[in-house]
Structures are given as structure tokens and as C-alpha cells.
Coordinates of C-alpha atoms in Angstrom, one line a residue:
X129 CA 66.8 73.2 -176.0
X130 CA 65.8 69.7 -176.5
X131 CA 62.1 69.2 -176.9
X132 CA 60.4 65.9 -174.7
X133 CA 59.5 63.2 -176.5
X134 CA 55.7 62.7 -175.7
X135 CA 55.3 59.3 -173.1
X136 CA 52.3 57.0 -173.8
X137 CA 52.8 55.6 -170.0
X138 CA 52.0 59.1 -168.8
X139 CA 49.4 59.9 -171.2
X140 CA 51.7 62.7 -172.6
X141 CA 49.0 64.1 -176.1
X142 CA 51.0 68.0 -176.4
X143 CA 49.1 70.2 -178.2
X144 CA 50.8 72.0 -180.7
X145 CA 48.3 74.8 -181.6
X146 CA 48.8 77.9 -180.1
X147 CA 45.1 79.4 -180.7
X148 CA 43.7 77.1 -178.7
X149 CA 46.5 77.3 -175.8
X150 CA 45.1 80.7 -175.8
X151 CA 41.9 79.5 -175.3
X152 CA 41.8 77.1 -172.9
X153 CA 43.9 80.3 -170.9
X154 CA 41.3 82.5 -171.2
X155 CA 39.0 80.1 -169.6
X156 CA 39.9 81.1 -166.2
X157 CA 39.6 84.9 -166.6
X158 CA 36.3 84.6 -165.0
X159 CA 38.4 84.4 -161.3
X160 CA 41.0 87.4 -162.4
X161 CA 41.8 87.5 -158.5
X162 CA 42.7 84.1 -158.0
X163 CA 46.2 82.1 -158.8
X164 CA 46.5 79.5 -161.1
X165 CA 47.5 76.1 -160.7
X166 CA 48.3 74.2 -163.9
X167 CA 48.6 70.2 -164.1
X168 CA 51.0 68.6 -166.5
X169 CA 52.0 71.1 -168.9
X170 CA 54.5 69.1 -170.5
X171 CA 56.7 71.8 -173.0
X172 CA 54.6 75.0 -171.9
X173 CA 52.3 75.9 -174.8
X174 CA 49.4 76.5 -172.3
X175 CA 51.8 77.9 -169.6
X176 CA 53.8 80.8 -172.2
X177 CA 49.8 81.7 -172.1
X178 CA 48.7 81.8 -168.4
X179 CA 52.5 83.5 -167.5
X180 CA 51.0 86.6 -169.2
X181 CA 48.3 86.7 -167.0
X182 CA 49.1 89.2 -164.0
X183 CA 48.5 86.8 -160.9
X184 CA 50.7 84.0 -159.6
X185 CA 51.0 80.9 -161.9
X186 CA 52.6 77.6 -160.6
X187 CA 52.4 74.3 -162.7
X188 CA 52.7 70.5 -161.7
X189 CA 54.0 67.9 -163.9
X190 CA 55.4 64.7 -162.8
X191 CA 57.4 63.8 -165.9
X192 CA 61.4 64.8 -165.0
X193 CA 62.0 65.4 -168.8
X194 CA 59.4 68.0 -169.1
X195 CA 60.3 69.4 -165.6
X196 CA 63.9 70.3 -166.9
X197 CA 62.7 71.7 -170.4
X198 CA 60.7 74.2 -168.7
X199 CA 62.8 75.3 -165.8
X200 CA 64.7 76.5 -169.1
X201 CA 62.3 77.4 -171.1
X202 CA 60.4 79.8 -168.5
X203 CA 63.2 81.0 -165.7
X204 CA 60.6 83.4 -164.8
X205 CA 58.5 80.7 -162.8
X206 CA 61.7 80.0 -160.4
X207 CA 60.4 77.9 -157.8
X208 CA 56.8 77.4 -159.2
X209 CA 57.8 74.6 -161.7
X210 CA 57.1 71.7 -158.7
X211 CA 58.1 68.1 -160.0
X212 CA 55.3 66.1 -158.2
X213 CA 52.2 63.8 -158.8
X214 CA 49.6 66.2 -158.8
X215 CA 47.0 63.1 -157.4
X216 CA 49.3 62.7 -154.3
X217 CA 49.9 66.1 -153.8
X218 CA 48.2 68.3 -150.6
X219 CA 46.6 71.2 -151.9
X220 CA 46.3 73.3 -148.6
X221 CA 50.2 73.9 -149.3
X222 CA 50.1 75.2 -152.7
X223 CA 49.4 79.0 -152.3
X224 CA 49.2 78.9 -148.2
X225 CA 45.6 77.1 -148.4
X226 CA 43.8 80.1 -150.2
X227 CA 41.7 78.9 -152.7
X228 CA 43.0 78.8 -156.9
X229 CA 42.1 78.3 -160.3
X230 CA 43.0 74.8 -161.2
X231 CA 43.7 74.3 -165.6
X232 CA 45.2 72.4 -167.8
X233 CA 45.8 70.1 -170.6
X234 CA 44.9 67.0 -168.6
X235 CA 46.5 63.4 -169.6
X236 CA 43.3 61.4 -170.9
X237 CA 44.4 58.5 -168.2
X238 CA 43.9 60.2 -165.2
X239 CA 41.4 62.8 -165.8
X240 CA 38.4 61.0 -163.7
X241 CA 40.9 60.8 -161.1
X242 CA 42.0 64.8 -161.1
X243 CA 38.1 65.5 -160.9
X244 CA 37.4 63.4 -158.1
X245 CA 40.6 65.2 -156.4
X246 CA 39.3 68.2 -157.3
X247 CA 36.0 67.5 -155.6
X248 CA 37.8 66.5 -152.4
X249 CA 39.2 70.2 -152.3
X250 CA 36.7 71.7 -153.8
X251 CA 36.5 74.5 -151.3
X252 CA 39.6 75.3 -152.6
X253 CA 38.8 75.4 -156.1
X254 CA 36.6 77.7 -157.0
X255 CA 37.0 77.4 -160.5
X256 CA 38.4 74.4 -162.4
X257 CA 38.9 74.4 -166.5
X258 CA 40.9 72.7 -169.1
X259 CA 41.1 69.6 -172.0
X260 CA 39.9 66.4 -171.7
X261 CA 38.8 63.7 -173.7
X262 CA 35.3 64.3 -175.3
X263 CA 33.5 61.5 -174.3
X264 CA 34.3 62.5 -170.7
X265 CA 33.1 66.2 -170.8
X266 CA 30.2 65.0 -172.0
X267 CA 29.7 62.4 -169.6
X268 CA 30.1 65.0 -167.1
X269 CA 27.9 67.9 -168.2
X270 CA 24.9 65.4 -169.3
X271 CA 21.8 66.0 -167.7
X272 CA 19.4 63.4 -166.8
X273 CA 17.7 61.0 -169.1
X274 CA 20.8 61.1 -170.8
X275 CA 23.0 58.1 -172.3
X276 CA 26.1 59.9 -171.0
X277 CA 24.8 60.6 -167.4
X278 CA 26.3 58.9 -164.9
X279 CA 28.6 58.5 -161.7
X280 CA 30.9 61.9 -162.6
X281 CA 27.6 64.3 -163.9
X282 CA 26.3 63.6 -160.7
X283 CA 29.3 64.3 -158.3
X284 CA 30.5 67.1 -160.1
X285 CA 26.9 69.2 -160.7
X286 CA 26.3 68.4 -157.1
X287 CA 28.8 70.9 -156.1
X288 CA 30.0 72.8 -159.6
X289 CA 28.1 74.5 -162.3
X290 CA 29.3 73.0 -166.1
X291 CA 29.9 74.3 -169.2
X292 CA 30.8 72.7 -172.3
X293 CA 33.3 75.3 -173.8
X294 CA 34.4 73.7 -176.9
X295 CA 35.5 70.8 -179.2
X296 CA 38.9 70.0 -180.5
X297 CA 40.2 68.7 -183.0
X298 CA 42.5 65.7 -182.6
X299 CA 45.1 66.7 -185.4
X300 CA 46.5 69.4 -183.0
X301 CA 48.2 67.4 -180.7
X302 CA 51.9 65.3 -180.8
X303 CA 50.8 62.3 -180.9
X304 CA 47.3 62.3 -182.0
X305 CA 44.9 60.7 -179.6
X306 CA 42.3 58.8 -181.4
X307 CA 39.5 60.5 -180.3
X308 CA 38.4 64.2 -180.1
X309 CA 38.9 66.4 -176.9
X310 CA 37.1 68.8 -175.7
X311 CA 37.6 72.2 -173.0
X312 CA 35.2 72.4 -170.0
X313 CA 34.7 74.7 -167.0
X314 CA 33.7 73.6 -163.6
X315 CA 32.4 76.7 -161.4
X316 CA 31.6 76.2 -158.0
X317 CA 28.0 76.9 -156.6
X318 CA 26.4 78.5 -153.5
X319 CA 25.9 74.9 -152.0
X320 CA 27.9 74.6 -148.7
X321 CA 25.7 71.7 -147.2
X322 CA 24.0 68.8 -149.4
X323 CA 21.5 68.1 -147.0
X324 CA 22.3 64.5 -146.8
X325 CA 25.6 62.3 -145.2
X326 CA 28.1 63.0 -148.1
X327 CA 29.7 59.9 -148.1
X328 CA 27.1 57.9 -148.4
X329 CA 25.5 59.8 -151.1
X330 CA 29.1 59.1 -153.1
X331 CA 28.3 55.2 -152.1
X332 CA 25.0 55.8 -153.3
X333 CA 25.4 57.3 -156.6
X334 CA 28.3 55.1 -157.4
X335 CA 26.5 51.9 -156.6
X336 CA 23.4 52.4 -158.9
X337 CA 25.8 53.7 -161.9
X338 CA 28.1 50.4 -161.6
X339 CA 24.7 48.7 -162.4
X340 CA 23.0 51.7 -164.6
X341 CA 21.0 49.2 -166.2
X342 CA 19.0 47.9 -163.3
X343 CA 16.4 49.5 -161.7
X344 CA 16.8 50.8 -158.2
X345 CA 15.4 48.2 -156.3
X346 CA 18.2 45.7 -157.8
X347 CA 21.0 48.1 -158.1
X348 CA 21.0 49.4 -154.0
X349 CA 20.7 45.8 -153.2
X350 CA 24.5 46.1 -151.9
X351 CA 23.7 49.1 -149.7
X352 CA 20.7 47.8 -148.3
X353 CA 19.9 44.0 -148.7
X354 CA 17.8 42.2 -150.6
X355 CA 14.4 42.2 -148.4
X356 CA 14.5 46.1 -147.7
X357 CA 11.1 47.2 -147.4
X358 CA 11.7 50.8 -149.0
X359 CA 12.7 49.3 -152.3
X360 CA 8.9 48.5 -152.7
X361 CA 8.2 52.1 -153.4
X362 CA 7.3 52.8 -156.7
X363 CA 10.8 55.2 -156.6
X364 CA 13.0 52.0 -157.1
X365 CA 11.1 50.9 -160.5
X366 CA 13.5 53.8 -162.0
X367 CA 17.0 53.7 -163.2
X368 CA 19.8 56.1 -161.9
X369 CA 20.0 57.8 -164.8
X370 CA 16.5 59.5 -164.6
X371 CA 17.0 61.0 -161.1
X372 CA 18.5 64.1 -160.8
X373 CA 21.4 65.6 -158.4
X374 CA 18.2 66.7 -155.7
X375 CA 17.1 63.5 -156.0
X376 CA 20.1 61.4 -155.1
X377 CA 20.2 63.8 -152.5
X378 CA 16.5 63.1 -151.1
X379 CA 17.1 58.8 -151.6
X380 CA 20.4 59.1 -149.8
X381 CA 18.6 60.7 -147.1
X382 CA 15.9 58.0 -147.4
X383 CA 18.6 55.1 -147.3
X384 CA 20.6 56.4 -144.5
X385 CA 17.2 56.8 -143.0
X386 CA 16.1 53.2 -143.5
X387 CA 19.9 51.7 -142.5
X388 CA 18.7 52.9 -139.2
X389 CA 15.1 52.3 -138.6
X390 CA 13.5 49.8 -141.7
X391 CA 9.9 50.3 -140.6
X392 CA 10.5 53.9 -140.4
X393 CA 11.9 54.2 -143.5
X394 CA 8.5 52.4 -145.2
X395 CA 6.3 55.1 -144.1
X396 CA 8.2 58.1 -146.1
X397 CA 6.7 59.8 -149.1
X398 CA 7.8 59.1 -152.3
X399 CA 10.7 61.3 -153.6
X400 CA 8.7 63.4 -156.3
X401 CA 9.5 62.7 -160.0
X402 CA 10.8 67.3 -160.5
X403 CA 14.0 67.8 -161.7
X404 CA 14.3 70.7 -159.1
X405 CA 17.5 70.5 -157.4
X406 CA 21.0 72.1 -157.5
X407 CA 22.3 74.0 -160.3
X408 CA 24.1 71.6 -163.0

């Protein structure tokens, strides 16, 4: 069986060690009732893990090469190797639109992306684990007042619970990334309904992160124009990265609010300085 050479253009890193594999496979045990959907496992060392598992397992990898290696190497998956682009793929098809555990060994270039898909279906992911780089899971289980807290922490915790699982090592991968990785787990929480226009809080949160340094009152200039009388509140002296998930929620609602009626909008309370709010 010829092994796949690992492809930088892809962001191929295979690990190689087989304790971790298992792992990172136990890290959806907490959904034992739900199929699994694993992106880009490359030659299988987290798959020959999650086949053991008694539920349904399909994988998605893009890469032809690895496609073929494990259509050999695991004949018992049949027609659940599917050779596709995982960020172009519709998820209501996968396992008849009933929700799945989503894993994997994710490619370092396109993990942001696989998140932000994730949260576009996240009623049907329940539960979403796997390896990334470090510096992202950190970025996006950081709390507020943190260095690392930024566009993804707030996105994600607004709808999933985080944990930090564990670190790994980067001498256990072909090739060797330069950094360290680490394992995560995403669990959805009871929130059905943020309380605010979703879209625009997205807009909102990403517009104040792309300028993380400014204060409020300069970094929502985009959203709302220079001469907006609700960025004199004393609010918009702060910096994105000291409000939490509740209160992006409560200044979304505030800007939507003063998109439609300015003078309105100046005679709101101040969003209160507690860190009450969803569940990170």
C-alpha cells in the first residue's frame, strides 16, 4: 500500500502517534448516540480509532491520494470515504439532516474557516472536537480581558461551551509543523435565540476585533458613522476585548437600535460592566 506523501498546499501535518489518535477519538464519547463526521484524515490514524466506535463513521478529505489509500486501507467504510471539500459541502445531506459529531485532525490553514462552517450548522453539530494549532484553541477558549480574545472566542462561546483538552507536541506529526497543537471540544449550549439580530452581531463583533486596539467609539465608526450620538456613552471608552459574549449581545441590540432611531438610541442605559452572560 503506498503511503501519501504529506501536501504543504493542503496543509497535510499526519500525526504519526497512535496514543494521541486515541485521544483525540475519545473526545466525542460524550455524544455515544450520535454519528461521526471526520474531516481530512489523510492515511487513517484517527479513523482505524473512531471505526471501533459502534455508531456510523463517515470521513471527508479532499486530497485524491489519501482518498484512494483509505478506500484500501478501511474497505469497511464502503461508501462513507466521500472525496469532497468539506467547506463547500452541505451538511443537511450527510446523515439525512440529523445532527453529528464533527472531529478531526484539522489542516492548520483552514481551521478558522471549518469553525465558522461549523457555526453556520451549528444546530447540527452538537458536538465538535479535534487538533488544531495552539495559538488558535487558545484564541478561541480565552475569556475576556485576555490578549488572545478576540473575533472566534466570541462567536464560538456565543453558542458552544469550550474546553481546552490538551497540548501536543509537534514532534508527532510528518512533517513537523513549527508550532505546537492542541485538542479542543466545542459543546453546544441551551441557547436557541441570542436576543439580538445575529448578523449584525457577527458584523459587530468582527468590526471592533479588526481594530482591537481602539476603543469602541472609533472602532464601530464603520457601522455607525462618525457623529453617532450613542458612542458618547461612557460604554464606547472600552475596548472589545473587555466585553463579554452578553455584552456584545446587549450593544448589538443598542446599535441596531440606534441604526433605526439615533435620538432613541441616546436615551438607553448603559450596558452594565458584569460578565454575566452565556456560558463560555
Amino acid at each position: 500500500m503506498k503511503l501519501v506523501k504529506p501536501k504543504k498546499f493542503l496543509g497535510q501535518h499526519f500525526l504519526k502517534d497512535l496514543k494521541v489518535a486515541q485521544d483525540i477519538a475519545n473526545t466525542v464519547d460524550t455524544f455515544p448516540e450520535l454519528p461521526i463526521l471526520e474531516v481530512g484524515p489523510g492515511m487513517g490514524v484517527l479513523t482505524q480509532f473512531l471505526v471501533k466506535k459502534e455508531r456510523l463513521v463517515k470521513v471527508v478529505e479532499v486530497d485524491y491520494e489519501s482518498v484512494a489509500y483509505l478506500r484500501e486501507a478501511y474497505p469497511s467504510l464502503e461508501d462513507n470515504i466521500i472525496e469532497d471539500d468539506f467547506l463547500k459541502m452541505n451538511l443537511q445531506r450527510l446523515f439525512g439532516g440529523h445532527p453529528f459529531a464533527l472531529t478531526g485532525n484539522y489542516p492548520y490553514n483552514i481551521s478558522s474557516q471549518i469553525f465558522f462552517k461549523m457555526l453556520d450548522n451549528k444546530d447540527l453539530i452538537p458536538c465538535c472536537t479535534g487538533m488544531i494549532q495552539k495559538e488558535v484553541a487558545e484564541r478561541i477558549a480565552a475569556g475576556p480581558g485576555s490578549k488572545t480574545y478576540g473575533i472566534l472566542s466570541v462567536l464560538i462561546q456565543a453558542w458552544y461551551r469550550v474546553e481546552y483538552l490538551f497540548t501536543v507536541s509537534e514532534h508527532v506529526f510528518n512533517p513537523p509543523p513549527k508550532v505546537k497543537s492542541a485538542v479542543i471540544r466545542m459543546t453546544r449550549n441551551e441557547v436557541q435565540d441570542l436576543g439580538c439580530d445575529p448578523k449584525l452581531f457577527k458584523q459587530v463583533v468582527k468590526t471592533t476585533f479588526n481594530q482591537r486596539r481602539k476603543t469602541l467609539r472609533n472602532s464601530i465608526k464603520p457601522i455607525l458613522g462618525k457623529d453617532c450620538p450613542l458612542t458618547e456613552d461612557a460604554l464606547f471608552n472600552k475596548r472589545p476585548e473587555q466585553l463579554s459574549v452578553q455584552e456584545f449581545i446587549d450593544l448589538t441590540n443598542r446599535v441596531e437600535q440606534a441604526l433605526k432611531s439615533p435620538i432613541e438610541a441616546t436615551s438607553q442605559k448603559e450596558i452594565p460592566n458584569g460578565e454575566a452572560g452565556l456560558s463560555d
